[in-house]
Coordinates of C-alpha atoms in Angstrom, one line a residue:
Chain A
M1 CA 64.4 90.4 -3.2
T2 CA 60.7 89.8 -2.4
L3 CA 57.9 91.6 -4.3
T4 CA 57.0 93.4 -1.1
R5 CA 60.4 94.9 -0.8
K6 CA 60.5 95.9 -4.4
L7 CA 57.1 97.6 -4.0
F8 CA 58.3 99.2 -0.8
F9 CA 61.2 100.9 -2.6
A10 CA 58.9 101.9 -5.4
S11 CA 56.4 103.4 -2.9
L12 CA 59.1 105.3 -1.0
A13 CA 60.6 106.6 -4.2
L14 CA 57.1 107.7 -5.3
A15 CA 56.4 109.5 -2.0
V16 CA 59.8 111.3 -2.1
I17 CA 59.3 112.2 -5.8
A18 CA 55.7 113.4 -5.4
L19 CA 56.3 115.5 -2.3
G20 CA 59.7 116.7 -3.5
A21 CA 58.4 117.7 -6.9
G22 CA 55.5 119.6 -5.2
Y23 CA 58.0 121.6 -3.2
I24 CA 60.5 122.0 -6.1
L25 CA 57.7 123.3 -8.3
A26 CA 56.9 125.9 -5.6
R27 CA 60.6 126.6 -5.3
V28 CA 60.8 125.7 -1.7
F29 CA 64.1 123.8 -2.0
P30 CA 65.0 123.3 1.7
L31 CA 61.8 121.4 2.3
A32 CA 62.3 119.3 -0.9
I33 CA 65.8 118.4 0.4
A34 CA 64.3 117.6 3.8
V35 CA 61.8 115.2 2.2
A36 CA 64.7 113.5 0.3
V37 CA 66.7 113.2 3.5
L38 CA 63.7 111.7 5.3
G39 CA 63.4 109.2 2.4
G40 CA 67.1 108.4 2.6
L41 CA 66.8 107.8 6.4
W42 CA 63.9 105.5 5.8
L43 CA 66.1 103.4 3.4
A44 CA 68.8 103.4 6.0
A45 CA 66.3 102.3 8.6
L46 CA 65.4 99.3 6.4
L47 CA 69.0 98.3 6.0
R48 CA 69.9 98.8 9.6
N49 CA 66.7 97.3 11.0
W50 CA 65.6 100.4 12.8
N51 CA 62.1 99.2 13.4
W52 CA 61.0 102.4 15.1
Y53 CA 61.8 104.6 12.1
P54 CA 59.0 103.8 9.6
S55 CA 56.3 105.4 11.8
I56 CA 58.4 108.5 12.4
G57 CA 59.1 108.8 8.6
F58 CA 55.5 108.3 7.9
I59 CA 54.5 111.1 10.3
F60 CA 57.0 113.5 8.8
F61 CA 55.7 112.6 5.3
L62 CA 52.1 113.3 6.4
I63 CA 53.2 116.6 7.9
A64 CA 55.0 117.5 4.7
A65 CA 51.9 116.8 2.7
G66 CA 49.6 118.7 5.0
V67 CA 51.9 121.7 5.2
G68 CA 52.3 121.6 1.4
L69 CA 48.6 121.6 0.8
L70 CA 48.1 124.5 3.3
A71 CA 50.8 126.4 1.5
G72 CA 48.9 125.9 -1.7
L73 CA 51.2 123.4 -3.5
N74 CA 49.9 121.0 -6.1
P75 CA 47.2 118.9 -4.3
A76 CA 47.6 115.9 -6.6
A77 CA 51.3 115.7 -5.7
M78 CA 50.5 115.9 -2.0
L79 CA 47.8 113.3 -2.3
A80 CA 50.2 111.0 -4.2
G81 CA 52.8 111.6 -1.4
V82 CA 50.3 110.6 1.3
A83 CA 49.2 107.5 -0.5
A84 CA 52.7 106.4 -1.4
S85 CA 54.1 107.0 2.1
L86 CA 51.1 105.1 3.5
A87 CA 52.0 102.2 1.2
A88 CA 55.7 102.4 2.2
W89 CA 54.7 102.4 5.9
D90 CA 52.4 99.4 5.4
L91 CA 55.0 97.5 3.3
A92 CA 57.7 98.1 5.8
Y93 CA 55.6 96.5 8.5
F94 CA 54.6 93.6 6.3
D95 CA 58.3 93.1 5.2
R96 CA 59.3 92.9 8.9
N97 CA 56.8 90.1 9.4
L98 CA 58.1 88.3 6.3
K99 CA 61.6 88.7 7.4
A100 CA 61.0 86.9 10.6
V101 CA 60.4 83.7 8.7
K102 CA 63.6 82.3 7.3
N103 CA 62.3 79.9 4.6
W104 CA 60.0 81.1 1.9
T105 CA 57.0 78.8 1.5
P106 CA 54.0 78.8 -1.0
A107 CA 51.8 79.9 2.0
L108 CA 53.9 83.1 2.3
D109 CA 53.5 83.7 -1.4
R110 CA 49.7 83.5 -1.0
I111 CA 49.8 85.8 2.0
Q112 CA 52.0 88.3 0.1
R113 CA 49.7 88.3 -2.9
R114 CA 46.6 88.8 -0.8
H115 CA 48.2 91.6 1.3
L116 CA 49.4 93.5 -1.8
A117 CA 46.0 93.1 -3.5
R118 CA 44.2 94.4 -0.4
L119 CA 46.6 97.3 0.0
G120 CA 46.2 98.1 -3.7
I121 CA 42.4 98.2 -3.5
V122 CA 42.4 100.3 -0.3
L123 CA 44.9 102.8 -1.8
A124 CA 43.1 103.0 -5.1
G125 CA 39.8 103.5 -3.4
G126 CA 41.3 106.1 -1.1
C127 CA 42.9 108.0 -4.0
L128 CA 39.7 107.9 -6.0
L129 CA 37.6 109.3 -3.1
A130 CA 40.3 112.0 -2.5
A131 CA 40.3 112.8 -6.2
L132 CA 36.5 113.2 -6.2
E133 CA 36.8 115.4 -3.2
L134 CA 39.4 117.6 -4.9
L135 CA 37.2 117.8 -8.0
I136 CA 34.0 118.6 -6.1
R137 CA 35.9 121.1 -3.9
I138 CA 33.9 121.0 -0.6
R139 CA 33.6 124.4 0.8
L140 CA 33.8 124.3 4.5
T141 CA 31.7 126.9 6.3
L142 CA 32.0 127.3 10.1
W143 CA 28.7 125.4 10.8
V144 CA 29.5 122.6 8.4
A145 CA 32.9 122.3 10.0
V146 CA 31.5 122.2 13.5
I147 CA 28.9 119.5 12.5
L148 CA 31.6 117.5 10.7
G149 CA 33.9 117.8 13.7
L150 CA 31.2 116.5 16.1
V151 CA 30.3 113.7 13.8
A152 CA 34.0 112.7 13.5
V153 CA 34.6 112.7 17.3
W154 CA 31.4 110.8 17.9
S155 CA 32.2 108.2 15.3
L156 CA 35.7 107.8 16.7
V157 CA 34.3 107.2 20.2
L158 CA 31.8 104.7 18.9
L159 CA 34.6 102.9 16.9
V160 CA 36.9 102.6 19.9
Q161 CA 34.0 101.5 22.2
A162 CA 33.0 98.8 19.6
L163 CA 36.6 97.6 19.3
N164 CA 37.1 97.5 23.0
K165 CA 33.9 95.4 23.4
S166 CA 34.9 93.0 20.7
S167 CA 38.4 92.5 22.1
R168 CA 37.0 91.6 25.5
Chain B
M1 CA 44.7 97.8 19.1
T2 CA 48.3 98.5 18.3
G3 CA 50.3 101.7 18.1
R4 CA 49.8 101.7 14.3
F5 CA 46.0 102.1 14.9
W6 CA 46.5 105.0 17.2
L7 CA 49.0 106.6 14.8
V8 CA 46.5 106.6 11.9
C9 CA 43.7 107.7 14.1
L10 CA 45.8 110.6 15.3
A11 CA 46.8 111.5 11.8
I12 CA 43.2 111.6 10.6
L13 CA 42.2 113.6 13.6
A14 CA 45.0 116.1 13.1
F15 CA 44.2 116.6 9.5
F16 CA 40.5 117.0 10.4
I17 CA 41.2 119.6 13.1
V18 CA 43.5 121.5 10.8
A19 CA 40.9 121.4 8.0
L20 CA 38.2 122.6 10.4
F21 CA 40.3 125.5 11.9
S22 CA 41.7 126.6 8.5
L23 CA 38.3 125.9 6.8
R24 CA 40.3 124.1 4.0
G25 CA 38.1 121.4 2.5
D26 CA 41.0 120.0 0.3
L27 CA 42.7 118.8 3.5
I28 CA 39.8 116.3 3.8
A29 CA 41.1 114.7 0.6
L30 CA 44.3 113.7 2.4
I31 CA 42.3 111.9 5.0
M32 CA 40.6 109.6 2.5
P33 CA 43.4 107.0 1.9
L34 CA 44.0 106.9 5.7
A35 CA 40.3 106.6 6.5
L36 CA 39.8 103.8 4.0
Y37 CA 42.9 102.0 5.2
L38 CA 41.6 102.2 8.8
A39 CA 38.1 101.1 7.8
A40 CA 39.5 98.1 5.9
A41 CA 41.5 97.1 9.0
V42 CA 38.5 97.4 11.3
F43 CA 36.4 95.2 9.1
Q44 CA 39.1 92.5 9.0
A45 CA 40.0 92.6 12.7
P46 CA 40.7 89.1 13.9
E47 CA 38.3 87.4 16.3
R48 CA 39.4 85.5 19.3
I49 CA 42.0 82.8 18.4
R50 CA 40.6 79.3 18.8
L51 CA 43.3 76.8 17.9
S52 CA 43.9 73.3 18.9
A53 CA 47.3 71.7 18.4
E54 CA 49.1 68.4 18.8
R55 CA 52.8 67.7 18.9
L56 CA 54.5 64.5 17.8
L57 CA 58.1 63.6 18.5
N58 CA 59.8 60.9 16.5
S59 CA 61.2 59.5 19.7
A60 CA 60.4 60.2 23.4
E61 CA 63.9 59.2 24.4
V62 CA 67.1 60.0 22.6
S63 CA 70.7 60.2 23.4
E64 CA 72.6 63.4 23.7
K65 CA 73.7 65.1 20.4
K66 CA 71.0 63.2 18.5
A67 CA 68.3 65.3 16.7
V68 CA 64.7 64.8 17.4
L69 CA 62.1 65.5 14.7
V70 CA 59.3 67.6 16.2
T71 CA 56.0 67.8 14.2
V72 CA 53.4 70.3 15.3
R73 CA 49.9 70.3 13.8
V74 CA 47.7 73.3 14.5
R75 CA 44.0 73.3 13.6
N76 CA 41.8 76.4 13.4
E77 CA 38.6 75.9 15.4
G78 CA 37.4 79.4 15.0
S79 CA 37.1 82.0 12.2
E80 CA 39.7 82.7 9.5
L81 CA 43.0 83.9 10.7
Q82 CA 44.5 86.0 7.9
E83 CA 48.0 86.8 9.0
M84 CA 49.1 84.7 11.8
I85 CA 52.5 84.2 13.4
L86 CA 52.9 80.9 15.0
Q87 CA 55.9 80.4 17.2
D88 CA 56.8 77.2 19.0
I89 CA 58.0 77.6 22.6
L90 CA 61.1 75.6 23.1
P91 CA 61.7 73.9 26.4
H92 CA 65.3 74.9 26.6
H93 CA 67.4 77.9 25.5
P94 CA 69.6 77.8 23.7
A95 CA 68.7 74.7 21.7
V96 CA 70.1 73.8 18.4
V97 CA 67.2 73.9 15.9
D98 CA 67.3 72.8 12.3
G99 CA 64.3 74.1 10.6
E100 CA 61.7 76.8 11.4
I101 CA 59.9 77.3 14.7
R102 CA 58.3 80.5 13.6
H103 CA 55.8 80.6 10.8
F104 CA 53.7 83.3 9.1
T105 CA 50.6 81.8 7.7
I106 CA 46.9 82.1 6.8
L107 CA 44.6 79.6 8.5
P108 CA 41.1 79.3 7.2
P109 CA 38.4 77.9 9.5
G110 CA 38.6 74.1 10.0
E111 CA 42.0 73.8 8.3
S112 CA 45.3 72.6 9.7
F113 CA 48.8 73.8 9.4
E114 CA 51.7 71.6 10.1
F115 CA 55.4 72.3 10.5
Q116 CA 58.4 70.2 11.4
Y117 CA 61.9 70.9 12.7
F118 CA 64.8 69.0 14.2
I119 CA 66.0 69.9 17.7
T120 CA 69.1 68.8 19.5
L121 CA 69.1 69.3 23.3
P122 CA 71.6 68.7 26.0
R123 CA 71.0 65.9 28.6
G124 CA 67.8 66.3 30.6
K125 CA 64.1 65.8 30.7
Y126 CA 62.1 68.3 28.8
E127 CA 58.4 69.2 28.7
F128 CA 57.2 71.0 25.6
Q129 CA 54.3 73.2 26.6
G130 CA 52.8 74.7 23.6
L131 CA 53.1 77.4 21.0
H132 CA 52.4 81.1 20.8
A133 CA 49.9 82.4 18.2
L134 CA 49.6 86.0 17.2
A135 CA 46.9 86.9 14.6
A136 CA 46.4 90.3 13.2
D137 CA 44.4 92.1 10.5
P138 CA 46.3 92.6 7.2
F139 CA 47.4 96.1 8.3
G140 CA 48.5 95.3 11.8
F141 CA 46.0 97.4 13.7
F142 CA 44.4 94.8 15.7
Q143 CA 46.0 91.8 17.3
S144 CA 44.8 88.8 19.0
E145 CA 47.2 86.4 20.7
S146 CA 46.9 83.1 22.5
N147 CA 49.1 80.3 23.9
V148 CA 48.0 77.0 22.4
T149 CA 48.8 73.8 24.4
A150 CA 50.7 71.1 22.6
E151 CA 52.4 69.0 25.2
A152 CA 55.0 66.4 24.8
S153 CA 57.9 65.2 26.9
L154 CA 61.4 64.3 25.8
T155 CA 64.2 62.6 27.7
V156 CA 67.7 63.2 26.4
M157 CA 69.9 60.4 27.7
P158 CA 73.6 61.1 28.5
L159 CA 76.3 59.9 26.2
F160 CA 78.4 57.1 27.7
Y161 CA 82.0 56.3 27.1
S162 CA 83.0 53.0 25.8
I163 CA 85.1 51.6 28.7
R164 CA 86.1 48.3 30.4
S165 CA 85.0 48.2 34.0
P166 CA 87.7 48.9 36.6
I167 CA 88.6 45.7 38.5
I168 CA 86.6 45.3 41.8
R169 CA 87.0 42.9 44.7
P170 CA 84.0 43.2 46.9
R171 CA 84.0 41.2 50.1
Q172 CA 80.9 39.4 49.2
T173 CA 79.7 38.2 45.9
R174 CA 76.4 36.8 44.7
G175 CA 75.5 33.2 44.0
F176 CA 75.8 33.3 40.2
A177 CA 78.8 32.7 38.0
G178 CA 80.5 36.0 36.9
S179 CA 83.8 37.6 36.6
I180 CA 84.8 38.4 40.1
P181 CA 87.0 36.1 42.2
A182 CA 84.8 35.0 45.1
R183 CA 87.5 33.9 47.6
I184 CA 86.0 30.4 47.6
P185 CA 87.2 27.2 45.9
G186 CA 85.3 25.9 42.9
S187 CA 85.4 25.9 39.2
G188 CA 87.3 28.9 37.9
T189 CA 90.5 29.8 36.2
D190 CA 92.7 31.3 38.9
F191 CA 94.7 29.0 41.1
Y192 CA 93.3 29.0 44.7
G193 CA 95.0 26.2 46.6
V194 CA 95.7 22.4 46.9
R195 CA 93.6 19.8 48.7
Q196 CA 93.7 16.1 49.0
Y197 CA 92.5 14.2 46.0
Q198 CA 88.9 13.0 46.2
P199 CA 87.5 10.3 43.9
G200 CA 85.9 12.0 41.0
D201 CA 88.4 14.8 40.6
P202 CA 89.6 15.1 37.0
L203 CA 93.1 13.7 36.4
R204 CA 94.3 16.9 34.9
R205 CA 93.7 18.6 38.2
I206 CA 96.1 16.4 40.1
N207 CA 99.1 18.4 41.3
W208 CA 101.8 15.9 40.5
H209 CA 104.6 17.9 42.2
V210 CA 102.9 18.0 45.5
A211 CA 101.9 14.3 45.2
A212 CA 105.5 13.4 44.5
H213 CA 106.7 15.3 47.6
S214 CA 104.1 13.8 49.9
G215 CA 104.5 10.1 49.3
D216 CA 101.4 8.0 48.9
D217 CA 98.7 10.6 48.8
L218 CA 97.4 12.5 45.7
Y219 CA 96.5 16.2 45.7
S220 CA 94.3 18.2 43.5
N221 CA 94.5 21.8 42.5
E222 CA 91.6 24.1 43.5
Y223 CA 90.5 27.1 41.5
E224 CA 88.8 30.2 42.7
Q225 CA 85.2 30.6 41.8
E226 CA 84.2 33.7 39.9
R227 CA 80.9 35.2 40.6
I228 CA 78.9 38.3 40.0
A229 CA 78.7 41.0 42.6
D230 CA 76.6 43.9 43.8
V231 CA 77.9 47.2 42.6
G232 CA 76.5 50.4 44.0
I233 CA 77.3 53.5 42.0
I234 CA 77.1 56.8 43.8
L235 CA 77.1 60.0 41.8
D236 CA 78.1 63.1 43.7
A237 CA 75.6 65.9 42.7
R238 CA 76.6 68.4 45.4
K239 CA 76.7 71.9 44.0
Q240 CA 79.9 72.7 45.9
T241 CA 81.9 70.0 44.1
D242 CA 80.7 71.0 40.6
I243 CA 82.7 73.4 38.5
R244 CA 80.8 75.3 35.8
A245 CA 82.3 76.2 32.5
P246 CA 80.7 78.3 29.7
H247 CA 79.2 75.3 27.8
T248 CA 79.7 72.4 30.1
S249 CA 80.4 71.5 33.7
L250 CA 82.4 69.0 35.6
F251 CA 79.2 67.3 36.7
E252 CA 78.4 66.4 33.1
Y253 CA 81.6 64.4 33.0
S254 CA 80.7 62.7 36.3
V255 CA 77.2 61.8 34.9
R256 CA 78.8 60.2 31.8
A257 CA 81.3 58.4 33.9
A258 CA 78.6 57.0 36.2
G259 CA 76.6 55.9 33.2
S260 CA 79.6 54.3 31.5
L261 CA 80.5 52.4 34.7
A262 CA 77.0 51.2 35.2
E263 CA 76.9 50.0 31.6
A264 CA 80.2 48.2 31.9
Y265 CA 79.3 46.4 35.1
L266 CA 75.9 45.5 33.8
R267 CA 77.5 44.1 30.7
E268 CA 79.6 41.8 32.9
G269 CA 76.4 40.6 34.5
H270 CA 76.7 42.3 37.9
R271 CA 73.8 43.7 39.9
V272 CA 74.0 47.5 39.7
G273 CA 72.3 50.2 41.7
L274 CA 72.6 53.9 41.5
L275 CA 72.4 56.7 44.1
I276 CA 72.5 60.4 43.1
Y277 CA 73.4 62.4 46.1
G278 CA 73.3 66.2 46.2
N279 CA 70.1 68.1 45.5
G280 CA 68.2 65.3 47.1
I281 CA 68.7 61.6 47.1
E282 CA 67.6 59.9 43.9
R283 CA 68.0 56.1 43.7
V284 CA 67.7 53.3 41.3
F285 CA 67.3 50.0 43.1
P286 CA 69.9 47.3 42.2
G287 CA 69.0 45.3 39.2
Y288 CA 70.4 43.4 36.2
G289 CA 70.4 43.7 32.5
K290 CA 69.2 46.0 29.8
M291 CA 66.1 47.2 31.7
Q292 CA 68.3 48.3 34.5
R293 CA 70.6 50.1 32.1
E294 CA 67.5 52.0 30.9
R295 CA 66.4 52.9 34.4
I296 CA 69.9 54.2 35.2
S297 CA 70.1 56.2 32.0
R298 CA 66.8 57.8 32.8
A299 CA 67.8 58.7 36.3
L300 CA 71.1 60.1 35.0
A301 CA 69.3 62.1 32.3
E302 CA 67.4 63.9 35.0
A303 CA 70.3 64.3 37.4
R304 CA 71.0 67.9 38.5
T305 CA 73.4 69.4 40.9
G306 CA 71.7 71.2 43.8
E307 CA 72.2 72.8 47.1
N308 CA 70.8 71.0 50.1
F309 CA 72.2 72.0 53.5
A310 CA 71.5 68.6 54.9
L311 CA 73.5 66.9 52.1
E312 CA 76.5 69.2 52.0
S313 CA 78.7 66.3 53.2
F314 CA 78.6 62.6 52.7
N315 CA 77.6 62.2 56.4
F316 CA 74.0 61.2 55.4
L317 CA 75.0 58.9 52.5
P318 CA 72.5 56.1 52.8
V319 CA 74.9 53.3 52.0
R320 CA 72.5 50.7 53.6
F321 CA 70.7 51.1 50.3
F322 CA 73.3 48.8 48.9
P323 CA 73.7 45.2 50.0
P324 CA 76.3 44.7 52.9
K325 CA 79.9 44.1 51.9
S326 CA 79.2 45.0 48.3
Q327 CA 81.3 47.2 46.0
I328 CA 80.7 50.9 46.0
V329 CA 81.9 53.0 43.2
L330 CA 81.8 56.7 44.0
V331 CA 82.0 59.2 41.1
S332 CA 83.0 62.5 42.7
P333 CA 85.5 65.3 42.4
L334 CA 85.9 64.9 46.2
M335 CA 86.3 67.3 49.1
L336 CA 88.8 67.0 51.9
E337 CA 86.1 66.2 54.5
D338 CA 84.9 63.2 52.4
I339 CA 87.9 61.1 53.5
K340 CA 86.5 60.5 56.9
V341 CA 83.1 59.4 55.7
L342 CA 84.5 57.2 53.0
G343 CA 86.8 55.5 55.5
R344 CA 83.8 54.9 57.7
I345 CA 81.9 53.3 54.9
R346 CA 84.9 51.0 54.2
S347 CA 85.0 50.1 57.9
H348 CA 81.4 48.9 57.5
G349 CA 82.5 46.3 55.1
Y350 CA 82.1 47.9 51.8
E351 CA 84.8 48.1 49.2
V352 CA 85.1 51.6 47.9
L353 CA 86.4 52.7 44.5
V354 CA 86.5 56.4 43.7
I355 CA 86.5 57.7 40.1
S356 CA 87.4 61.3 40.7
P357 CA 87.1 63.8 37.8
D358 CA 89.9 66.3 38.4
P359 CA 88.4 69.7 39.2
V360 CA 91.8 71.5 39.3
H361 CA 92.8 70.9 35.7
F362 CA 89.2 71.4 34.5
E363 CA 89.0 74.8 36.1
A364 CA 92.6 75.8 35.2
A365 CA 91.8 75.3 31.5
F366 CA 89.5 78.3 31.7
Y367 CA 92.1 80.7 33.2
Q368 CA 94.7 82.6 31.3
A369 CA 98.2 81.3 31.7
E370 CA 99.4 84.0 34.1
D371 CA 102.2 83.3 36.5
I372 CA 100.0 83.8 39.5
A373 CA 97.4 81.4 38.1
R374 CA 100.0 78.8 37.3
L375 CA 101.2 79.0 40.9
A376 CA 97.7 78.7 42.2
V377 CA 97.1 75.6 40.0
R378 CA 100.3 74.0 41.2
L379 CA 99.3 74.6 44.8
A380 CA 95.8 73.2 44.1
V381 CA 97.3 70.1 42.4
I382 CA 99.6 69.5 45.4
E383 CA 96.6 69.8 47.7
R384 CA 94.6 67.4 45.7
Q385 CA 97.4 64.9 45.4
L386 CA 97.8 64.9 49.2
M387 CA 94.1 64.4 49.6
L388 CA 94.1 61.4 47.2
R389 CA 97.2 60.0 49.0
R390 CA 95.4 60.2 52.3
M391 CA 92.4 58.5 50.8
R392 CA 94.5 55.7 49.4
R393 CA 96.1 55.2 52.9
V394 CA 92.7 54.6 54.3
G395 CA 92.3 51.7 51.8
I396 CA 90.2 53.5 49.3
R397 CA 91.1 52.9 45.6
V398 CA 91.1 56.2 43.7
I399 CA 91.3 56.7 40.0
D400 CA 92.2 60.3 39.4
W401 CA 90.6 61.3 36.1
S402 CA 91.7 64.4 34.2
V403 CA 88.5 64.9 32.1
E404 CA 90.3 65.9 28.9
R405 CA 91.6 62.3 28.8
D406 CA 89.6 59.3 27.7
L407 CA 88.1 57.6 30.8
G408 CA 88.6 54.2 29.2
E409 CA 92.3 54.9 28.8
V410 CA 92.6 56.2 32.3
I411 CA 91.0 53.1 33.7
R412 CA 93.1 50.9 31.5
I413 CA 96.4 52.3 32.8
S414 CA 95.2 52.6 36.4
P415 CA 97.4 50.4 38.7
D416 CA 94.7 47.7 39.1
R417 CA 94.6 47.1 35.4
R418 CA 98.4 46.9 34.9
P419 CA 100.2 43.5 35.2
A420 CA 101.9 43.0 38.6
A421 CA 105.3 42.6 36.9
R422 CA 105.0 46.0 35.2
L423 CA 104.0 47.6 38.5
V424 CA 107.1 46.2 40.1
W425 CA 109.2 47.4 37.2
E426 CA 107.7 50.8 37.4
A427 CA 108.3 50.9 41.2
L428 CA 112.0 49.9 40.7
T429 CA 112.6 52.4 38.0

């Protein structure tokens, strides 16, 4: 079994445990079971090569984390759930690329190490920023929210325009 | 931009909108890992792929069932390609490949990546075009793809059977010593006749029996000269005479038979030409030796059946391509209307020998043994036997070849190869 796959299992387990634990602590058992079922389906998808499923599973995990946070569940558990499901989604994609190659070569080993290092850095950075945000506790007033919204939409438009230009 | 990019964008946007409407700042925290993930992908998006590639084959010509080693070398002429999938585009599907044709690799600028694999292809001429490169950022948000040219051509020659050539007796031979009785007296091995002794004749040639009967005169034995001949091989590539099976076709057997016959006749020193009639008219001008064998092999490697309304019958067979009164060897499953044309060719002075792969048994092998099928096969066999009999009556020699049998063996036991005494014995019994 490749390191990627091992880490995928670990990430998926972490996502299920984090989100499930959040819901269990709040005694919302049906949703905890739903998260576990989604995790189980993701595992089945890996074994049965359902390449469409990881994105669906990822969306459901994000929804579960968002709903949990809105419902006032433990934010650290929800954040861990998002980060771990993001890792599982990424690793499922990367594993599919690796699986397409039959023979393992030193080049693949190098690619795998680089990919995992990058993912680790990105997730660590993301979690750190998120933790800071949770500690600082930004209070959103209506005006701040409107300004932030405009900035977000504008930056997204700029990003898409820039990417379109570069791909031409 | 891939679907993954839009999915993460939408997730971020959704969290953001919910955070704005619910005025919950902690939802922004969930965006952070996603946003950083997206930003990392944006910064590492691949630029346009600029690759050059070359392809080397360990041999440009191989025989069927022999593997060719393909080496592909790809060089990155642009910026770094972090996660790239390189896939060689094969000239034929399905092909038997031993090794990897798909690779997942990193290619820094100016560096090369090389891979090798063995490929086994059926008979034919193939052009390798290039390979497909797909580069992406590490998280699969942005992709850049390109087809890289890496051309090479490969000819896969047909396999030949090891056979002895069927005996031929063309009406005209060439001037050089060979293996075919030339119907003229000279130095040979077969008895030809007796003539009056001429001074200089070797004593052992004197026919003492005839001399004793004649009185004073002496008589010498004459032997038949043996010479080489012109052999024109015609391969029937008409689509309507071909029978296709899941992994082979009757035409493949015809091709091998034509090649084997050409090889056998060339080995005996004859001048051999080839005509492939069907899709169009392909020809190899008559010639001798190993070079001619190569030319014929190449032509047969590229032979294909095809539909051509003008060439549906042998009416337009350009037999003048072969020297007059030469031997024509036709390799064809035959159709009923061919008898007339072949008879006409014979009347023009050509000797015609037909090697006919049996389409009935070839096709029957793919049917289930139901009663109705068995009856149909019997009828088809009778029809074919009648056709072959009619052809023999016209003076055309036919060797009926059931392709599951060895062609060499079929030729060996064909009536022309059997001793006359045995034929008489077989006729009597």
